[in-house]
Amino acid sequence: MRVGLGQMSSGHDVAANLRAIDGLAARAAADGARLLVLPEYATYEKKTIDASFPAVAEPLDGPVCSTLARTASRHGVALVAGVVESSDDPGRAHNTLVAFDRDGTLLAAYRKIHLFDAQGFRESRFIKPAPEPRPALFDLGGIRFGMMTCYDLRFPEHARALSDAGARALLVGASWVPGELKTRQWQTLTAARAIENGLYVAGVCQAAPISVGHSVLVDPMGGVVAELGTEAGLRIADLDPLRVDAVRGEFPMSRQRRI
């Protein structure tokens, strides 16, 4: 399957972000992509999470997700994007990844489980975690995809749960906070989750300076299939499910694991 990695420089102008997504979807579809993966907070982002996030939050049937659905349908490309979803707590929103099929059908929605309360940040002040930490997956083109968001990448049991549920590729939307060795950690962790589970990892970040960029598609052996730099852009790459079969045959870790 041909996949697009859409690295964005999202800001606080929702309409501008949605136009940028539409442009990436058009380019990805023209290059033959079946799926476009976009970063965490693709539709609304700021350097620091504040009270404006719950203020702009919408339900999944609101205008933002309706626009994303129309974008997917108009260009005939499935897309995964980070949105700010309203919750039952008026002071906190959900940090949610949504997946739409190429006809605009909502395939899945994943509310972030592990919030970034680290390095002086406190995402949980304005963001509410998923009420139940359960895997979120969807099927597209004969491949099962699992969904993760940013800080989730540091929790290997999350990726393992998705793999155990049948995922052959993980889609990680991120706005990986810059800092000492943070790019190195991003690259290492995406590769580690791919290798230890024998699957693909498509990690898509916000661009610098708000994030580290370096969106990447890693294959089940840890090889880099495609990677961007620090600026916004689009990279198209192929994800081969037969590669997953081959690697899992060579390293049958799921059968050998002892718990």
PDB file of N, CA and C in Angstrom, residues 121-168:
ATOM      1  N   PHE A 121       6.051  20.131  31.009  1.00  0.00           N
ATOM      2  CA  PHE A 121       4.736  20.258  30.376  1.00  0.00           C
ATOM      3  C   PHE A 121       3.702  19.511  31.220  1.00  0.00           C
ATOM      4  N   ARG A 122       2.458  19.947  31.120  1.00  0.00           N
ATOM      5  CA  ARG A 122       1.380  19.236  31.803  1.00  0.00           C
ATOM      6  C   ARG A 122       0.167  19.209  30.892  1.00  0.00           C
ATOM      7  N   GLU A 123       0.224  18.296  29.932  1.00  0.00           N
ATOM      8  CA  GLU A 123      -0.872  18.172  28.968  1.00  0.00           C
ATOM      9  C   GLU A 123      -2.192  17.885  29.670  1.00  0.00           C
ATOM     10  N   SER A 124      -2.135  17.152  30.788  1.00  0.00           N
ATOM     11  CA  SER A 124      -3.365  16.736  31.463  1.00  0.00           C
ATOM     12  C   SER A 124      -4.137  17.899  32.076  1.00  0.00           C
ATOM     13  N   ARG A 125      -3.521  19.067  32.154  1.00  0.00           N
ATOM     14  CA  ARG A 125      -4.254  20.218  32.707  1.00  0.00           C
ATOM     15  C   ARG A 125      -5.433  20.592  31.818  1.00  0.00           C
ATOM     16  N   PHE A 126      -5.249  20.482  30.493  1.00  0.00           N
ATOM     17  CA  PHE A 126      -6.301  20.885  29.560  1.00  0.00           C
ATOM     18  C   PHE A 126      -6.773  19.751  28.656  1.00  0.00           C
ATOM     19  N   ILE A 127      -6.146  18.580  28.779  1.00  0.00           N
ATOM     20  CA  ILE A 127      -6.505  17.427  27.953  1.00  0.00           C
ATOM     21  C   ILE A 127      -6.897  16.271  28.871  1.00  0.00           C
ATOM     22  N   LYS A 128      -7.957  15.594  28.512  1.00  0.00           N
ATOM     23  CA  LYS A 128      -8.457  14.466  29.299  1.00  0.00           C
ATOM     24  C   LYS A 128      -8.056  13.161  28.616  1.00  0.00           C
ATOM     25  N   PRO A 129      -7.470  12.218  29.339  1.00  0.00           N
ATOM     26  CA  PRO A 129      -7.083  10.955  28.704  1.00  0.00           C
ATOM     27  C   PRO A 129      -8.301  10.106  28.371  1.00  0.00           C
ATOM     28  N   ALA A 130      -8.104   9.122  27.523  1.00  0.00           N
ATOM     29  CA  ALA A 130      -9.170   8.181  27.212  1.00  0.00           C
ATOM     30  C   ALA A 130      -9.673   7.545  28.496  1.00  0.00           C
ATOM     31  N   PRO A 131     -10.979   7.431  28.670  1.00  0.00           N
ATOM     32  CA  PRO A 131     -11.498   6.850  29.910  1.00  0.00           C
ATOM     33  C   PRO A 131     -11.093   5.402  30.109  1.00  0.00           C
ATOM     34  N   GLU A 132     -10.904   4.677  29.012  1.00  0.00           N
ATOM     35  CA  GLU A 132     -10.465   3.282  29.093  1.00  0.00           C
ATOM     36  C   GLU A 132      -9.289   3.085  28.143  1.00  0.00           C
ATOM     37  N   PRO A 133      -8.155   2.592  28.644  1.00  0.00           N
ATOM     38  CA  PRO A 133      -6.974   2.396  27.774  1.00  0.00           C
ATOM     39  C   PRO A 133      -7.106   1.141  26.924  1.00  0.00           C
ATOM     40  N   ARG A 134      -7.778   1.275  25.797  1.00  0.00           N
ATOM     41  CA  ARG A 134      -7.993   0.125  24.936  1.00  0.00           C
ATOM     42  C   ARG A 134      -7.387   0.393  23.552  1.00  0.00           C
ATOM     43  N   PRO A 135      -6.929  -0.660  22.852  1.00  0.00           N
ATOM     44  CA  PRO A 135      -6.347  -0.480  21.516  1.00  0.00           C
ATOM     45  C   PRO A 135      -7.381   0.062  20.529  1.00  0.00           C
ATOM     46  N   ALA A 136      -6.926   0.900  19.609  1.00  0.00           N
ATOM     47  CA  ALA A 136      -7.782   1.428  18.546  1.00  0.00           C
ATOM     48  C   ALA A 136      -7.186   1.008  17.212  1.00  0.00           C
ATOM     49  N   LEU A 137      -7.970   0.306  16.417  1.00  0.00           N
ATOM     50  CA  LEU A 137      -7.486  -0.240  15.154  1.00  0.00           C
ATOM     51  C   LEU A 137      -8.534  -0.054  14.068  1.00  0.00           C
ATOM     52  N   PHE A 138      -8.092  -0.135  12.823  1.00  0.00           N
ATOM     53  CA  PHE A 138      -9.014  -0.163  11.688  1.00  0.00           C
ATOM     54  C   PHE A 138      -8.365  -0.940  10.550  1.00  0.00           C
ATOM     55  N   ASP A 139      -9.190  -1.444   9.651  1.00  0.00           N
ATOM     56  CA  ASP A 139      -8.719  -2.209   8.493  1.00  0.00           C
ATOM     57  C   ASP A 139      -8.872  -1.372   7.233  1.00  0.00           C
ATOM     58  N   LEU A 140      -7.843  -1.407   6.408  1.00  0.00           N
ATOM     59  CA  LEU A 140      -7.850  -0.664   5.148  1.00  0.00           C
ATOM     60  C   LEU A 140      -7.000  -1.419   4.143  1.00  0.00           C
ATOM     61  N   GLY A 141      -7.587  -1.737   3.007  1.00  0.00           N
ATOM     62  CA  GLY A 141      -6.837  -2.401   1.952  1.00  0.00           C
ATOM     63  C   GLY A 141      -6.234  -3.731   2.376  1.00  0.00           C
ATOM     64  N   GLY A 142      -6.922  -4.448   3.262  1.00  0.00           N
ATOM     65  CA  GLY A 142      -6.430  -5.738   3.706  1.00  0.00           C
ATOM     66  C   GLY A 142      -5.356  -5.674   4.774  1.00  0.00           C
ATOM     67  N   ILE A 143      -5.079  -4.492   5.305  1.00  0.00           N
ATOM     68  CA  ILE A 143      -4.059  -4.307   6.344  1.00  0.00           C
ATOM     69  C   ILE A 143      -4.730  -3.749   7.587  1.00  0.00           C
ATOM     70  N   ARG A 144      -4.380  -4.295   8.744  1.00  0.00           N
ATOM     71  CA  ARG A 144      -4.900  -3.754  10.006  1.00  0.00           C
ATOM     72  C   ARG A 144      -3.894  -2.758  10.572  1.00  0.00           C
ATOM     73  N   PHE A 145      -4.396  -1.564  10.847  1.00  0.00           N
ATOM     74  CA  PHE A 145      -3.579  -0.470  11.379  1.00  0.00           C
ATOM     75  C   PHE A 145      -3.939  -0.206  12.832  1.00  0.00           C
ATOM     76  N   GLY A 146      -2.928   0.027  13.662  1.00  0.00           N
ATOM     77  CA  GLY A 146      -3.137   0.457  15.034  1.00  0.00           C
ATOM     78  C   GLY A 146      -2.761   1.921  15.171  1.00  0.00           C
ATOM     79  N   MET A 147      -3.413   2.620  16.087  1.00  0.00           N
ATOM     80  CA  MET A 147      -3.227   4.062  16.241  1.00  0.00           C
ATOM     81  C   MET A 147      -2.612   4.398  17.592  1.00  0.00           C
ATOM     82  N   MET A 148      -1.635   5.290  17.575  1.00  0.00           N
ATOM     83  CA  MET A 148      -0.959   5.767  18.784  1.00  0.00           C
ATOM     84  C   MET A 148      -0.697   7.261  18.633  1.00  0.00           C
ATOM     85  N   THR A 149      -0.479   7.917  19.767  1.00  0.00           N
ATOM     86  CA  THR A 149      -0.209   9.347  19.730  1.00  0.00           C
ATOM     87  C   THR A 149       1.020   9.689  20.565  1.00  0.00           C
ATOM     88  N   CYS A 150       2.034  10.205  19.921  1.00  0.00           N
ATOM     89  CA  CYS A 150       3.189  10.862  20.527  1.00  0.00           C
ATOM     90  C   CYS A 150       3.763  10.132  21.738  1.00  0.00           C
ATOM     91  N   TYR A 151       3.469  10.607  22.952  1.00  0.00           N
ATOM     92  CA  TYR A 151       4.060  10.069  24.183  1.00  0.00           C
ATOM     93  C   TYR A 151       3.772   8.572  24.354  1.00  0.00           C
ATOM     94  N   ASP A 152       2.701   8.082  23.722  1.00  0.00           N
ATOM     95  CA  ASP A 152       2.405   6.642  23.736  1.00  0.00           C
ATOM     96  C   ASP A 152       3.600   5.817  23.282  1.00  0.00           C
ATOM     97  N   LEU A 153       4.425   6.407  22.418  1.00  0.00           N
ATOM     98  CA  LEU A 153       5.548   5.679  21.827  1.00  0.00           C
ATOM     99  C   LEU A 153       6.539   5.209  22.894  1.00  0.00           C
ATOM    100  N   ARG A 154       6.558   5.879  24.028  1.00  0.00           N
ATOM    101  CA  ARG A 154       7.484   5.513  25.108  1.00  0.00           C
ATOM    102  C   ARG A 154       6.965   4.340  25.950  1.00  0.00           C
ATOM    103  N   PHE A 155       5.790   3.841  25.639  1.00  0.00           N
ATOM    104  CA  PHE A 155       5.179   2.758  26.410  1.00  0.00           C
ATOM    105  C   PHE A 155       5.059   1.526  25.512  1.00  0.00           C
ATOM    106  N   PRO A 156       6.049   0.632  25.541  1.00  0.00           N
ATOM    107  CA  PRO A 156       6.070  -0.489  24.604  1.00  0.00           C
ATOM    108  C   PRO A 156       4.881  -1.427  24.730  1.00  0.00           C
ATOM    109  N   GLU A 157       4.276  -1.488  25.930  1.00  0.00           N
ATOM    110  CA  GLU A 157       3.128  -2.370  26.098  1.00  0.00           C
ATOM    111  C   GLU A 157       1.937  -1.903  25.268  1.00  0.00           C
ATOM    112  N   HIS A 158       1.874  -0.609  24.971  1.00  0.00           N
ATOM    113  CA  HIS A 158       0.786  -0.088  24.131  1.00  0.00           C
ATOM    114  C   HIS A 158       0.923  -0.623  22.702  1.00  0.00           C
ATOM    115  N   ALA A 159       2.119  -0.510  22.149  1.00  0.00           N
ATOM    116  CA  ALA A 159       2.360  -1.044  20.809  1.00  0.00           C
ATOM    117  C   ALA A 159       2.142  -2.552  20.767  1.00  0.00           C
ATOM    118  N   ARG A 160       2.555  -3.253  21.838  1.00  0.00           N
ATOM    119  CA  ARG A 160       2.381  -4.700  21.880  1.00  0.00           C
ATOM    120  C   ARG A 160       0.904  -5.083  21.890  1.00  0.00           C
ATOM    121  N   ALA A 161       0.084  -4.316  22.621  1.00  0.00           N
ATOM    122  CA  ALA A 161      -1.352  -4.591  22.639  1.00  0.00           C
ATOM    123  C   ALA A 161      -1.956  -4.450  21.245  1.00  0.00           C
ATOM    124  N   LEU A 162      -1.515  -3.440  20.500  1.00  0.00           N
ATOM    125  CA  LEU A 162      -1.996  -3.262  19.129  1.00  0.00           C
ATOM    126  C   LEU A 162      -1.544  -4.409  18.236  1.00  0.00           C
ATOM    127  N   SER A 163      -0.294  -4.822  18.393  1.00  0.00           N
ATOM    128  CA  SER A 163       0.215  -5.950  17.625  1.00  0.00           C
ATOM    129  C   SER A 163      -0.557  -7.221  17.946  1.00  0.00           C
ATOM    130  N   ASP A 164      -0.804  -7.457  19.224  1.00  0.00           N
ATOM    131  CA  ASP A 164      -1.561  -8.638  19.631  1.00  0.00           C
ATOM    132  C   ASP A 164      -2.984  -8.621  19.091  1.00  0.00           C
ATOM    133  N   ALA A 165      -3.514  -7.428  18.848  1.00  0.00           N
ATOM    134  CA  ALA A 165      -4.864  -7.290  18.299  1.00  0.00           C
ATOM    135  C   ALA A 165      -4.882  -7.382  16.775  1.00  0.00           C
ATOM    136  N   GLY A 166      -3.724  -7.667  16.183  1.00  0.00           N
ATOM    137  CA  GLY A 166      -3.671  -7.908  14.742  1.00  0.00           C
ATOM    138  C   GLY A 166      -3.058  -6.817  13.905  1.00  0.00           C
ATOM    139  N   ALA A 167      -2.556  -5.751  14.528  1.00  0.00           N
ATOM    140  CA  ALA A 167      -1.967  -4.660  13.741  1.00  0.00           C
ATOM    141  C   ALA A 167      -0.730  -5.138  12.992  1.00  0.00           C
ATOM    142  N   ARG A 168      -0.633  -4.721  11.739  1.00  0.00           N
ATOM    143  CA  ARG A 168       0.548  -4.994  10.924  1.00  0.00           C
ATOM    144  C   ARG A 168       1.297  -3.699  10.620  1.00  0.00           C
TER     145      ARG A 168
END
